[in-house]
mmCIF file of C-alpha atoms in Angstrom:
data_model
loop_
_atom_site.group_PDB
_atom_site.id
_atom_site.type_symbol
_atom_site.label_atom_id
_atom_site.label_comp_id
_atom_site.label_asym_id
_atom_site.label_seq_id
_atom_site.Cartn_x
_atom_site.Cartn_y
_atom_site.Cartn_z
ATOM 1 C CA MET B 1 0.000 0.000 0.000
ATOM 2 C CA ILE B 2 1.302 3.410 -0.916
ATOM 3 C CA LYS B 3 1.141 6.166 1.648
ATOM 4 C CA LYS B 4 0.129 9.479 0.371
ATOM 5 C CA ARG B 5 2.164 12.410 1.711
ATOM 6 C CA PHE B 6 0.341 15.541 2.544
ATOM 7 C CA ARG B 7 1.987 18.845 2.049
ATOM 8 C CA HIS B 8 1.765 21.254 4.934
ATOM 9 C CA ILE B 9 1.213 24.743 3.751
ATOM 10 C CA VAL B 10 2.775 27.242 6.113
ATOM 11 C CA PRO B 11 0.803 30.456 6.132
ATOM 12 C CA SER B 12 2.920 33.530 5.357
ATOM 13 C CA LEU B 13 3.117 36.467 7.748
ATOM 14 C CA ASN B 14 1.116 39.505 6.887
ATOM 15 C CA THR B 15 3.742 42.283 6.722
ATOM 16 C CA THR B 16 1.655 45.028 5.198
ATOM 17 C CA SER B 17 1.563 47.066 8.428
ATOM 18 C CA THR B 18 5.251 46.540 9.388
ATOM 19 C CA ALA B 19 6.396 49.617 7.496
ATOM 20 C CA ASP B 20 3.739 51.750 9.182
ATOM 21 C CA ILE B 21 4.674 50.472 12.643
ATOM 22 C CA SER B 22 8.399 51.070 11.993
ATOM 23 C CA PHE B 23 7.683 54.588 10.826
ATOM 24 C CA MET B 24 5.548 55.308 13.916
ATOM 25 C CA LEU B 25 8.291 53.971 16.234
ATOM 26 C CA LEU B 26 10.876 56.115 14.475
ATOM 27 C CA ILE B 27 8.711 59.230 14.904
ATOM 28 C CA PHE B 28 8.101 58.332 18.570
ATOM 29 C CA PHE B 29 11.829 58.044 19.349
ATOM 30 C CA LEU B 30 12.694 61.221 17.451
ATOM 31 C CA VAL B 31 10.082 63.185 19.391
ATOM 32 C CA THR B 32 10.863 61.792 22.846
ATOM 33 C CA THR B 33 14.662 61.661 22.672
ATOM 34 C CA SER B 34 16.518 64.659 24.038
ATOM 35 C CA ILE B 35 19.826 65.565 22.459
ATOM 36 C CA ASP B 36 22.317 67.337 24.705
ATOM 37 C CA ASN B 37 23.869 70.399 23.152
ATOM 38 C CA GLU B 38 27.428 70.957 24.285
ATOM 39 C CA LYS B 39 28.173 74.447 25.446
ATOM 40 C CA GLY B 40 31.516 76.077 24.921
ATOM 41 C CA VAL B 41 33.024 78.992 26.780
ATOM 42 C CA ALA B 42 30.713 81.970 26.352
ATOM 43 C CA ARG B 43 32.527 85.070 25.186
ATOM 44 C CA ARG B 44 31.320 88.294 23.636
ATOM 45 C CA LEU B 45 33.644 89.096 20.769
ATOM 46 C CA PRO B 46 34.615 92.663 19.979
ATOM 47 C CA PRO B 47 33.234 94.202 16.807
ATOM 48 C CA PRO B 48 35.381 93.772 13.700
ATOM 49 C CA PRO B 49 37.965 96.543 13.372
ATOM 50 C CA ASP B 50 37.352 99.348 10.927
ATOM 51 C CA VAL B 51 39.938 98.905 8.156
ATOM 52 C CA THR B 52 40.122 102.647 7.532
ATOM 53 C CA GLU B 53 40.872 103.377 11.179
ATOM 54 C CA HIS B 54 44.320 102.537 12.537
ATOM 55 C CA SER B 55 43.834 103.412 16.179
ATOM 56 C CA VAL B 56 45.550 101.504 18.940
ATOM 57 C CA LEU B 57 43.771 100.933 22.215
ATOM 58 C CA THR B 58 46.058 101.899 25.061
ATOM 59 C CA VAL B 59 45.494 100.408 28.480
ATOM 60 C CA LYS B 60 47.332 101.599 31.553
ATOM 61 C CA GLU B 61 49.758 99.067 32.999
ATOM 62 C CA ARG B 62 47.978 99.011 36.356
ATOM 63 C CA ASN B 63 44.737 97.914 34.672
ATOM 64 C CA VAL B 64 46.196 94.734 33.119
ATOM 65 C CA LEU B 65 46.646 91.367 34.827
ATOM 66 C CA ARG B 66 48.755 89.024 32.680
ATOM 67 C CA VAL B 67 48.008 85.309 32.898
ATOM 68 C CA ALA B 68 49.857 82.790 30.711
ATOM 69 C CA VAL B 69 49.473 79.077 30.015
ATOM 70 C CA SER B 70 52.648 77.448 28.656
ATOM 71 C CA ALA B 71 52.897 74.496 26.274
ATOM 72 C CA ASP B 72 53.364 72.085 29.180
ATOM 73 C CA GLY B 73 50.270 73.431 31.006
ATOM 74 C CA ASN B 74 52.055 75.549 33.623
ATOM 75 C CA ILE B 75 50.204 78.693 34.679
ATOM 76 C CA THR B 76 51.934 81.991 35.391
ATOM 77 C CA CYS B 77 50.497 85.272 36.599
ATOM 78 C CA GLU B 78 52.654 88.351 36.159
ATOM 79 C CA ASP B 79 55.630 86.055 35.345
ATOM 80 C CA SER B 80 55.420 83.960 38.535
ATOM 81 C CA ALA B 81 54.128 80.379 38.735
ATOM 82 C CA ILE B 82 50.687 80.055 40.286
ATOM 83 C CA SER B 83 48.100 77.355 41.052
ATOM 84 C CA LEU B 84 44.446 77.543 39.972
ATOM 85 C CA ARG B 85 43.300 78.327 43.524
ATOM 86 C CA GLN B 86 45.867 81.130 43.826
ATOM 87 C CA LEU B 87 44.825 82.405 40.391
ATOM 88 C CA GLN B 88 41.204 82.738 41.497
ATOM 89 C CA GLN B 89 42.226 84.676 44.607
ATOM 90 C CA ARG B 90 44.555 86.873 42.552
ATOM 91 C CA VAL B 91 41.840 87.689 39.995
ATOM 92 C CA GLU B 92 39.327 88.475 42.770
ATOM 93 C CA THR B 93 41.797 90.822 44.498
ATOM 94 C CA PHE B 94 42.756 92.444 41.187
ATOM 95 C CA VAL B 95 39.206 93.055 39.930
ATOM 96 C CA ASP B 96 37.767 94.098 43.315
ATOM 97 C CA ASN B 97 40.589 96.494 44.310
ATOM 98 C CA ARG B 98 38.804 96.950 47.616
ATOM 99 C CA ASN B 99 41.214 99.559 49.036
ATOM 100 C CA ASN B 100 41.662 101.465 45.753
ATOM 101 C CA ASP B 101 45.352 100.506 45.592
ATOM 102 C CA VAL B 102 47.362 102.502 43.021
ATOM 103 C CA THR B 103 48.992 99.289 41.730
ATOM 104 C CA LEU B 104 45.580 97.719 40.972
ATOM 105 C CA PRO B 105 42.939 98.807 38.420
ATOM 106 C CA GLU B 106 41.454 102.273 38.458
ATOM 107 C CA LYS B 107 38.007 102.688 39.972
ATOM 108 C CA HIS B 108 35.248 104.973 38.692
ATOM 109 C CA VAL B 109 31.902 106.092 40.084
ATOM 110 C CA ARG B 110 29.049 104.769 37.934
ATOM 111 C CA GLU B 111 25.277 104.891 38.238
ATOM 112 C CA VAL B 112 24.124 101.264 38.307
ATOM 113 C CA PRO B 113 20.412 100.370 38.093
ATOM 114 C CA LEU B 114 19.047 98.865 41.359
ATOM 115 C CA LEU B 115 22.308 99.715 43.155
ATOM 116 C CA GLY B 116 22.620 103.492 42.694
ATOM 117 C CA LYS B 117 26.075 105.088 42.608
ATOM 118 C CA CYS B 118 28.811 102.462 42.840
ATOM 119 C CA VAL B 119 32.589 102.623 42.650
ATOM 120 C CA VAL B 120 33.594 100.018 40.061
ATOM 121 C CA SER B 121 36.858 98.920 38.434
ATOM 122 C CA ASP B 122 35.529 98.850 34.888
ATOM 123 C CA ALA B 123 38.871 99.635 33.226
ATOM 124 C CA HIS B 124 40.579 96.353 34.128
ATOM 125 C CA VAL B 125 41.612 93.708 31.581
ATOM 126 C CA ILE B 126 42.716 90.150 32.240
ATOM 127 C CA SER B 127 45.166 89.330 29.463
ATOM 128 C CA LEU B 128 45.217 85.577 28.881
ATOM 129 C CA GLU B 129 48.137 84.317 26.796
ATOM 130 C CA VAL B 130 47.858 80.650 25.810
ATOM 131 C CA SER B 131 50.485 78.666 23.914
ATOM 132 C CA ARG B 132 49.219 76.826 20.820
ATOM 133 C CA GLU B 133 50.795 73.636 22.177
ATOM 134 C CA ALA B 134 48.905 73.861 25.489
ATOM 135 C CA ASP B 135 46.275 71.169 25.946
ATOM 136 C CA TYR B 136 42.606 72.111 25.991
ATOM 137 C CA ASN B 137 42.075 70.998 29.611
ATOM 138 C CA SER B 138 44.644 73.482 30.906
ATOM 139 C CA TYR B 139 43.078 76.270 28.857
ATOM 140 C CA PHE B 140 39.561 75.333 29.989
ATOM 141 C CA HIS B 141 40.517 75.141 33.689
ATOM 142 C CA VAL B 142 42.152 78.576 33.561
ATOM 143 C CA GLN B 143 39.074 80.069 31.854
ATOM 144 C CA GLU B 144 36.812 78.345 34.393
ATOM 145 C CA THR B 145 38.902 79.688 37.285
ATOM 146 C CA ILE B 146 38.771 83.274 35.993
ATOM 147 C CA VAL B 147 34.993 83.048 35.532
ATOM 148 C CA ALA B 148 34.686 81.552 39.045
ATOM 149 C CA ALA B 149 36.501 84.604 40.428
ATOM 150 C CA TYR B 150 33.963 86.940 38.797
ATOM 151 C CA SER B 151 31.110 84.743 40.065
ATOM 152 C CA ALA B 152 32.481 84.873 43.622
ATOM 153 C CA LEU B 153 32.709 88.680 43.509
ATOM 154 C CA ARG B 154 29.174 88.992 42.134
ATOM 155 C CA ASP B 155 27.867 86.519 44.713
ATOM 156 C CA ARG B 156 29.387 88.501 47.590
ATOM 157 C CA LEU B 157 27.922 91.763 46.290
ATOM 158 C CA SER B 158 24.545 90.107 45.728
ATOM 159 C CA ARG B 159 24.403 88.821 49.313
ATOM 160 C CA ARG B 160 25.397 92.259 50.623
ATOM 161 C CA LYS B 161 23.001 94.321 48.463
ATOM 162 C CA PHE B 162 20.070 91.974 47.732
ATOM 163 C CA GLY B 163 20.257 89.545 50.643
ATOM 164 C CA HIS B 164 20.460 86.382 48.536
ATOM 165 C CA PRO B 165 23.111 84.525 46.493
ATOM 166 C CA TYR B 166 23.871 85.315 42.855
ATOM 167 C CA ALA B 167 22.242 82.057 41.731
ATOM 168 C CA GLU B 168 18.857 83.331 42.985
ATOM 169 C CA CYS B 169 19.109 86.766 41.334
ATOM 170 C CA THR B 170 16.626 88.002 38.768
ATOM 171 C CA THR B 171 17.789 89.007 35.291
ATOM 172 C CA GLU B 172 17.804 92.698 36.273
ATOM 173 C CA GLU B 173 19.841 91.994 39.400
ATOM 174 C CA ARG B 174 22.355 89.943 37.407
ATOM 175 C CA GLU B 175 22.755 92.772 34.900
ATOM 176 C CA ALA B 176 23.347 95.252 37.729
ATOM 177 C CA LEU B 177 25.983 92.993 39.315
ATOM 178 C CA ALA B 178 27.660 92.492 35.921
ATOM 179 C CA LYS B 179 27.993 96.269 35.592
ATOM 180 C CA CYS B 180 29.760 96.407 38.963
ATOM 181 C CA TYR B 181 32.097 93.551 38.007
ATOM 182 C CA PRO B 182 32.264 93.454 34.193
ATOM 183 C CA GLN B 183 34.011 90.386 32.826
ATOM 184 C CA ARG B 184 36.884 91.672 30.687
ATOM 185 C CA ILE B 185 39.150 88.944 29.315
ATOM 186 C CA SER B 186 41.500 89.434 26.385
ATOM 187 C CA GLU B 187 43.125 86.415 24.733
ATOM 188 C CA THR B 188 46.413 86.646 22.869
ATOM 189 C CA GLU B 189 49.051 84.319 21.487
ATOM 190 C CA PRO B 190 52.589 84.404 22.846
ATOM 191 C CA ASP B 191 55.112 86.322 20.717
ATOM 192 C CA GLY B 192 56.706 84.196 18.034
ATOM 193 C CA GLU B 193 53.734 81.825 17.659
ATOM 194 C CA GLY B 194 51.364 81.780 14.711
ATOM 195 C CA GLY B 195 51.332 84.339 11.929
ATOM 196 C CA GLU B 196 53.268 84.343 8.696
ATOM 197 C CA PRO B 197 56.748 82.737 8.653
#
């Protein structure tokens, strides 16, 4: 007797809606995923120089604090080696000029909104000279330290004048504090680096 073999027919999967489901999942993940934007060091650049004007900005020696980062990451302030903690203290002392010292930046009386007449050292400049061979971490830590010095000065003034820390200030209060302690950083390259050969 001959056995008859039956063929099993396997039903195929219905894939007509797979494309729609994939598309909906893609849209879902695009909408719900947050992408972190990296922030760099915020700086307000000066306006481009007028090519017809050849004026040179002169700054008094007492108004300039020179900070340098060498190729091997060493930090100097006014030609003497310094740590990051010492740099922050030095910048705070320099910018604040609490006793109106003649070797530190000049102070001027300015009318500041919310604070009235204030004596501020708005003529100071922190000259940051960074070697091209210096690593980014050294550069970033020096920038962070200088900004921390300004933040500490603004925080102290905020607690004294407004009764709360700088972090809790309104936009108007922050603007007033920034006018008392304007952040003035100038970056340059050491002599002999860059430029035309």
